[in-house]
Amino acid sequence: MKRLESIELFSGGGGLALGLHAAGFRHRALYEWNASAVETLRYNQGMGHPSLKSCNITRADVRDVDFQKYRGVDLVAGGPPCQPFSMGGKAAGMNDVRDMFPQAIRAVAEAQPRAFIFENVRGLLRPAFSNYVEYIRLQMEFPEFPVSDNVSWDQNLARLERHKERVGKTSIGLRYRVHVHQANAADYGVPQHRHRVFFIGFRSDIVTDWSFPQPTHNGPLSWKTLAEAIGDLPQPSDKAPKNWPNHILQPGARAYAGHTGSPLDRPAKALKAGAHGVPGGENMILYPDGSVRYLSVRESARVQTFPDDYVFLGSWTESMRQLGNAVPVKLAEIVGRSVAQALSGHRSRIRQLSGDEAL
């Protein structure tokens, strides 16, 4: 069977890309602006990592990319910058210049994929952003709807709501069935409490019946712990062991109010990128005796379920920023596999119908 094809925006260090490749997608192109993240992607591609084979990796501002050349691709995916909606930031939301959801929607409108996957932080679902989330969702449902630059976003929301009421369930033009779902990565076998929001859409004429994957590790007794994730690694030192890239000790960890590290017998706290460096508490181990130390980059990669042969370039702070912004590879694979199965099922039905007609 022909492999499904995808393009990705805001690729970062590659978590979503690796997961989607494992789920059955072949990447035609990855777009990312951060120079260190692009170096990481290109380095691993040069080392022959299968998830990035034959993929065009481009450092670009997505606002300058013409997505029409990918018209009809199976999947458009990406993680628009989360800082506008993060609980740890200013939460300026739609008023933040880093809000790139409009570009994600433009990519869908131009590429007209069979499906899309976009993810972001759970802070997006707080009450203050509820109307804006509905605005995003409706734009994704009707990506060709002519949003006006002459009125505010909430006025455009009202226009979209009237448009949906007017067309009802009819499929006029390009339309998607959009699912919005929050998931805790720990419920899917990731050794980390990481809540992400997914916007998943299928072209309305292709997939009509789909639901978000059910948890595989639901509850404390089945969650994977930090100790299970990193227990076989040697203790980091000031020089990385030959067989363990990125496994260098970062000194200076200390606990203080609200930053106490992750106990070994539970899933780790969500790794965070930090606006001005790396927050201490989310990226430290808390030992039973109360002492703490920073997770090495390799240990953090384990927490994010990256493979051990995947190398991160840049300083410790920059590597941790890439990891703190990443989607856990395993969660991306599980979500991606469910989407791939839905798309492949439609392909099979089309082939079957074509065969029946030939008879």
XYZ file of C-alpha atoms in Angstrom:
359
model
C 0.000 0.000 0.000
C 1.271 3.463 -0.888
C 2.502 5.332 2.163
C 0.428 8.330 3.241
C 2.136 11.698 2.721
C 2.271 14.712 5.006
C 3.687 18.187 5.421
C 4.373 19.835 8.756
C 4.503 23.407 10.043
C 6.287 24.501 13.226
C 8.260 21.243 13.353
C 10.544 22.203 16.236
C 12.935 19.434 17.257
C 10.889 16.729 15.551
C 8.592 15.062 18.103
C 5.463 15.216 15.973
C 7.403 14.321 12.828
C 8.922 11.187 14.362
C 5.593 10.064 15.780
C 3.714 10.577 12.526
C 6.381 8.703 10.584
C 6.021 5.769 12.984
C 2.262 5.989 12.415
C 2.683 5.473 8.669
C 3.213 8.913 7.135
C 6.030 9.915 4.784
C 7.001 13.556 5.226
C 7.312 15.587 2.081
C 8.340 18.773 3.889
C 9.009 20.136 7.359
C 9.007 23.894 8.048
C 10.604 25.457 11.131
C 11.968 28.909 11.956
C 14.216 28.246 14.978
C 17.776 27.789 13.692
C 18.875 25.291 16.366
C 15.804 23.133 15.819
C 16.473 23.106 12.073
C 20.066 22.060 12.772
C 18.770 19.191 14.903
C 16.409 18.033 12.155
C 19.046 18.265 9.438
C 21.710 16.561 11.541
C 19.501 13.568 12.223
C 18.480 13.451 8.577
C 22.151 13.434 7.600
C 22.769 10.575 10.033
C 20.161 8.571 8.173
C 17.292 8.706 10.633
C 14.450 6.929 8.796
C 11.753 9.332 9.978
C 13.393 12.177 8.036
C 14.496 10.291 4.936
C 13.911 12.118 1.635
C 12.211 14.962 3.479
C 12.647 18.614 2.523
C 13.610 20.437 5.744
C 13.284 24.191 5.331
C 14.051 27.029 7.713
C 11.278 29.462 6.917
C 8.701 31.793 8.325
C 5.483 29.933 7.501
C 3.862 33.252 6.621
C 6.049 33.251 3.517
C 5.280 29.673 2.417
C 2.925 28.934 -0.480
C 1.115 25.713 0.475
C -0.794 25.367 -2.796
C 2.007 23.217 -4.195
C 0.954 20.524 -1.713
C -2.670 20.514 -2.883
C -4.327 17.198 -2.038
C -1.646 15.949 0.386
C -2.954 13.379 2.862
C -2.095 15.305 6.028
C -1.117 18.778 7.196
C 0.234 18.784 10.763
C 1.973 21.065 13.204
C 2.167 22.676 16.594
C 1.580 26.440 16.380
C 3.580 28.343 19.032
C 2.017 27.719 22.431
C 3.322 30.818 24.247
C 0.222 32.935 23.485
C -1.935 30.441 25.414
C 0.484 28.979 27.976
C -0.401 29.256 31.649
C 3.252 30.058 32.315
C 3.344 33.089 30.042
C 1.459 36.349 29.572
C -1.442 34.505 27.907
C -2.118 37.318 25.462
C -3.779 34.759 23.188
C -5.174 36.139 19.952
C -3.535 39.492 20.703
C -0.068 37.916 20.738
C 1.915 38.363 17.523
C 3.119 34.765 17.969
C -0.404 33.395 17.462
C 0.093 31.323 14.320
C -3.261 29.566 14.150
C -4.221 31.825 11.217
C -1.254 30.378 9.310
C -2.247 26.815 10.182
C -5.720 27.540 8.801
C -4.223 29.117 5.667
C -2.130 25.983 5.120
C -5.310 23.883 5.239
C -7.137 26.227 2.865
C -4.301 26.166 0.327
C -3.200 22.517 0.572
C -6.735 21.121 1.009
C -5.434 17.965 2.727
C -7.532 14.899 3.397
C -6.892 15.471 7.117
C -5.019 17.696 9.543
C -3.574 17.461 13.052
C -2.666 20.547 15.082
C -1.719 20.524 18.756
C -1.242 23.090 21.493
C -1.217 23.550 25.270
C -4.279 22.902 27.431
C -4.212 26.561 28.485
C -5.926 27.183 25.167
C -9.089 25.640 26.632
C -9.388 27.961 29.618
C -12.628 30.006 29.711
C -10.914 33.229 28.639
C -10.148 31.709 25.236
C -13.380 29.740 24.698
C -14.769 32.054 22.012
C -11.440 32.201 20.232
C -11.185 28.393 20.249
C -14.599 28.258 18.605
C -13.353 30.811 16.075
C -10.349 28.592 15.316
C -12.544 25.499 15.080
C -15.025 27.124 12.689
C -12.242 28.455 10.469
C -10.850 24.932 10.323
C -14.292 23.617 9.433
C -14.681 26.212 6.661
C -11.073 27.125 5.714
C -12.118 28.899 2.514
C -14.557 31.219 4.285
C -13.537 34.821 3.495
C -12.465 36.207 6.873
C -12.445 39.998 6.753
C -9.407 42.023 7.800
C -11.652 45.048 8.306
C -13.495 43.717 11.359
C -12.431 42.128 14.658
C -12.025 38.385 15.121
C -15.194 38.159 17.240
C -17.166 39.835 14.459
C -15.712 37.282 12.056
C -16.757 34.573 14.514
C -20.345 35.831 14.314
C -20.140 35.742 10.499
C -18.865 32.162 10.594
C -21.621 31.099 12.973
C -24.238 32.557 10.637
C -22.569 30.816 7.697
C -22.677 27.438 9.447
C -26.317 27.910 10.369
C -27.119 28.852 6.774
C -25.414 25.858 5.110
C -26.484 23.341 7.756
C -25.121 19.860 7.077
C -24.617 20.344 3.375
C -21.087 20.001 2.001
C -20.674 23.168 -0.016
C -17.067 23.822 -0.950
C -14.162 22.705 1.216
C -15.390 21.575 4.628
C -13.887 19.530 7.469
C -15.276 17.596 10.401
C -13.233 19.007 13.287
C -12.569 17.266 16.610
C -11.079 19.118 19.602
C -9.685 16.850 22.314
C -7.476 17.246 25.395
C -5.164 14.364 26.296
C -2.718 13.636 29.111
C 0.342 11.925 27.631
C 0.714 9.798 30.790
C -2.561 8.071 29.854
C -0.896 6.843 26.658
C 2.278 5.313 28.086
C 4.429 8.456 28.137
C 6.412 8.839 31.412
C 5.247 12.422 31.827
C 2.132 14.350 32.782
C 1.752 16.453 29.667
C -1.661 17.795 28.708
C -2.066 18.713 25.055
C -5.019 19.906 23.016
C -5.489 18.433 19.544
C -7.453 19.877 16.649
C -8.044 17.008 14.240
C -10.028 17.366 11.061
C -11.092 15.177 8.147
C -12.440 16.399 4.861
C -16.195 15.982 5.212
C -16.494 13.903 2.026
C -13.823 11.426 3.169
C -14.161 10.428 6.838
C -17.443 10.744 8.712
C -16.855 8.467 11.711
C -13.760 8.918 13.895
C -13.013 9.329 17.585
C -9.879 10.159 19.565
C -7.889 7.080 20.663
C -8.835 5.637 24.033
C -6.205 5.821 26.819
C -3.903 2.815 27.088
C -2.473 3.604 30.560
C -5.378 5.137 32.417
C -4.590 5.772 36.077
C -1.674 5.826 38.547
C -1.250 2.057 38.689
C -0.569 1.821 34.960
C 1.298 5.075 34.372
C 4.944 4.795 33.390
C 7.256 6.403 35.942
C 10.323 8.570 35.549
C 12.436 5.792 37.080
C 11.211 3.318 34.452
C 12.050 5.784 31.706
C 15.636 6.589 32.709
C 16.642 3.809 35.125
C 18.982 2.018 32.714
C 20.985 5.144 31.876
C 24.296 5.782 33.637
C 24.546 8.776 35.934
C 25.414 11.837 33.831
C 28.828 13.447 34.238
C 30.645 16.384 32.688
C 31.450 14.271 29.628
C 28.858 12.306 27.673
C 29.399 8.523 27.601
C 30.325 7.202 24.174
C 27.048 5.353 23.656
C 24.769 8.007 25.161
C 24.751 11.318 23.234
C 23.415 14.416 25.032
C 23.917 12.776 28.441
C 25.939 15.473 30.233
C 25.429 16.691 33.782
C 24.122 20.239 34.046
C 25.111 21.700 37.441
C 23.257 24.280 39.487
C 19.906 22.614 40.182
C 18.139 23.820 43.313
C 14.648 23.496 44.712
C 12.491 26.431 45.732
C 8.788 27.123 46.173
C 6.865 25.761 43.220
C 10.004 24.210 41.692
C 10.671 20.970 43.522
C 11.461 18.493 40.772
C 9.824 15.240 39.661
C 9.754 12.212 42.008
C 11.153 9.050 40.468
C 8.136 6.897 41.309
C 5.661 8.932 39.229
C 5.464 10.269 35.687
C 7.631 13.366 35.322
C 6.157 16.828 35.415
C 5.667 18.374 31.992
C 8.982 19.566 30.600
C 8.848 23.257 29.795
C 10.871 25.337 27.399
C 10.869 28.554 29.412
C 10.742 32.043 27.985
C 14.161 33.022 29.355
C 15.926 29.731 29.878
C 14.799 26.502 31.488
C 12.447 26.483 34.499
C 14.105 24.450 37.230
C 11.251 22.563 38.835
C 9.813 20.943 35.742
C 13.187 19.712 34.512
C 14.692 18.291 37.699
C 14.717 14.910 39.415
C 13.606 14.917 43.046
C 15.369 12.108 44.932
C 13.890 10.453 48.040
C 16.432 12.243 50.260
C 15.181 15.618 49.017
C 18.165 16.383 46.780
C 17.637 17.463 43.185
C 19.526 17.549 39.907
C 18.703 18.601 36.392
C 17.654 15.983 33.893
C 20.225 15.586 31.169
C 19.115 16.227 27.609
C 19.134 12.455 26.988
C 16.989 11.804 30.059
C 14.600 14.533 28.926
C 14.463 12.918 25.496
C 13.489 9.644 27.199
C 10.721 11.485 29.051
C 9.500 12.774 25.676
C 9.873 9.232 24.199
C 12.442 10.189 21.559
C 14.632 7.280 20.402
C 18.120 7.072 21.883
C 19.771 7.534 18.482
C 18.136 10.915 17.983
C 20.600 13.716 18.751
C 19.813 17.294 19.795
C 22.106 20.121 18.718
C 22.674 23.429 20.441
C 23.429 24.402 24.031
C 21.797 22.636 26.991
C 19.282 25.477 27.260
C 18.510 25.384 23.540
C 18.231 21.580 23.455
C 15.910 21.659 26.451
C 13.844 24.329 24.740
C 13.410 22.028 21.750
C 12.349 19.221 24.063
C 10.107 21.452 26.151
C 8.225 22.510 23.030
C 7.941 19.006 21.581
C 5.008 16.620 21.332
C 5.879 13.271 22.961
C 6.783 10.969 20.093
C 4.655 8.104 21.425
C 1.548 10.264 21.819
C 2.015 11.649 18.302
C 2.308 8.095 16.971
C -0.892 6.930 18.683
C -2.901 9.907 17.464
C -1.319 9.735 14.014
C -1.988 6.023 13.667
C -5.706 6.514 14.319
C -5.828 9.206 11.632
C -3.821 7.054 9.213
C -6.179 4.120 9.734
C -9.181 6.311 8.967
C -7.567 7.638 5.782
C -6.348 4.201 4.678
C -9.822 2.784 5.256
C -11.229 5.389 2.893
C -8.593 4.532 0.295
C -9.519 0.853 0.548
C -13.210 1.626 0.062
C -12.426 3.731 -3.016
C -10.338 0.903 -4.525
C -13.083 -1.596 -3.756
C -15.705 0.583 -5.418
C -13.454 1.082 -8.443
C -12.958 -2.680 -8.689
C -16.691 -3.315 -8.445
C -17.350 -0.816 -11.212
C -14.700 -2.468 -13.373
C -16.569 -5.748 -13.042
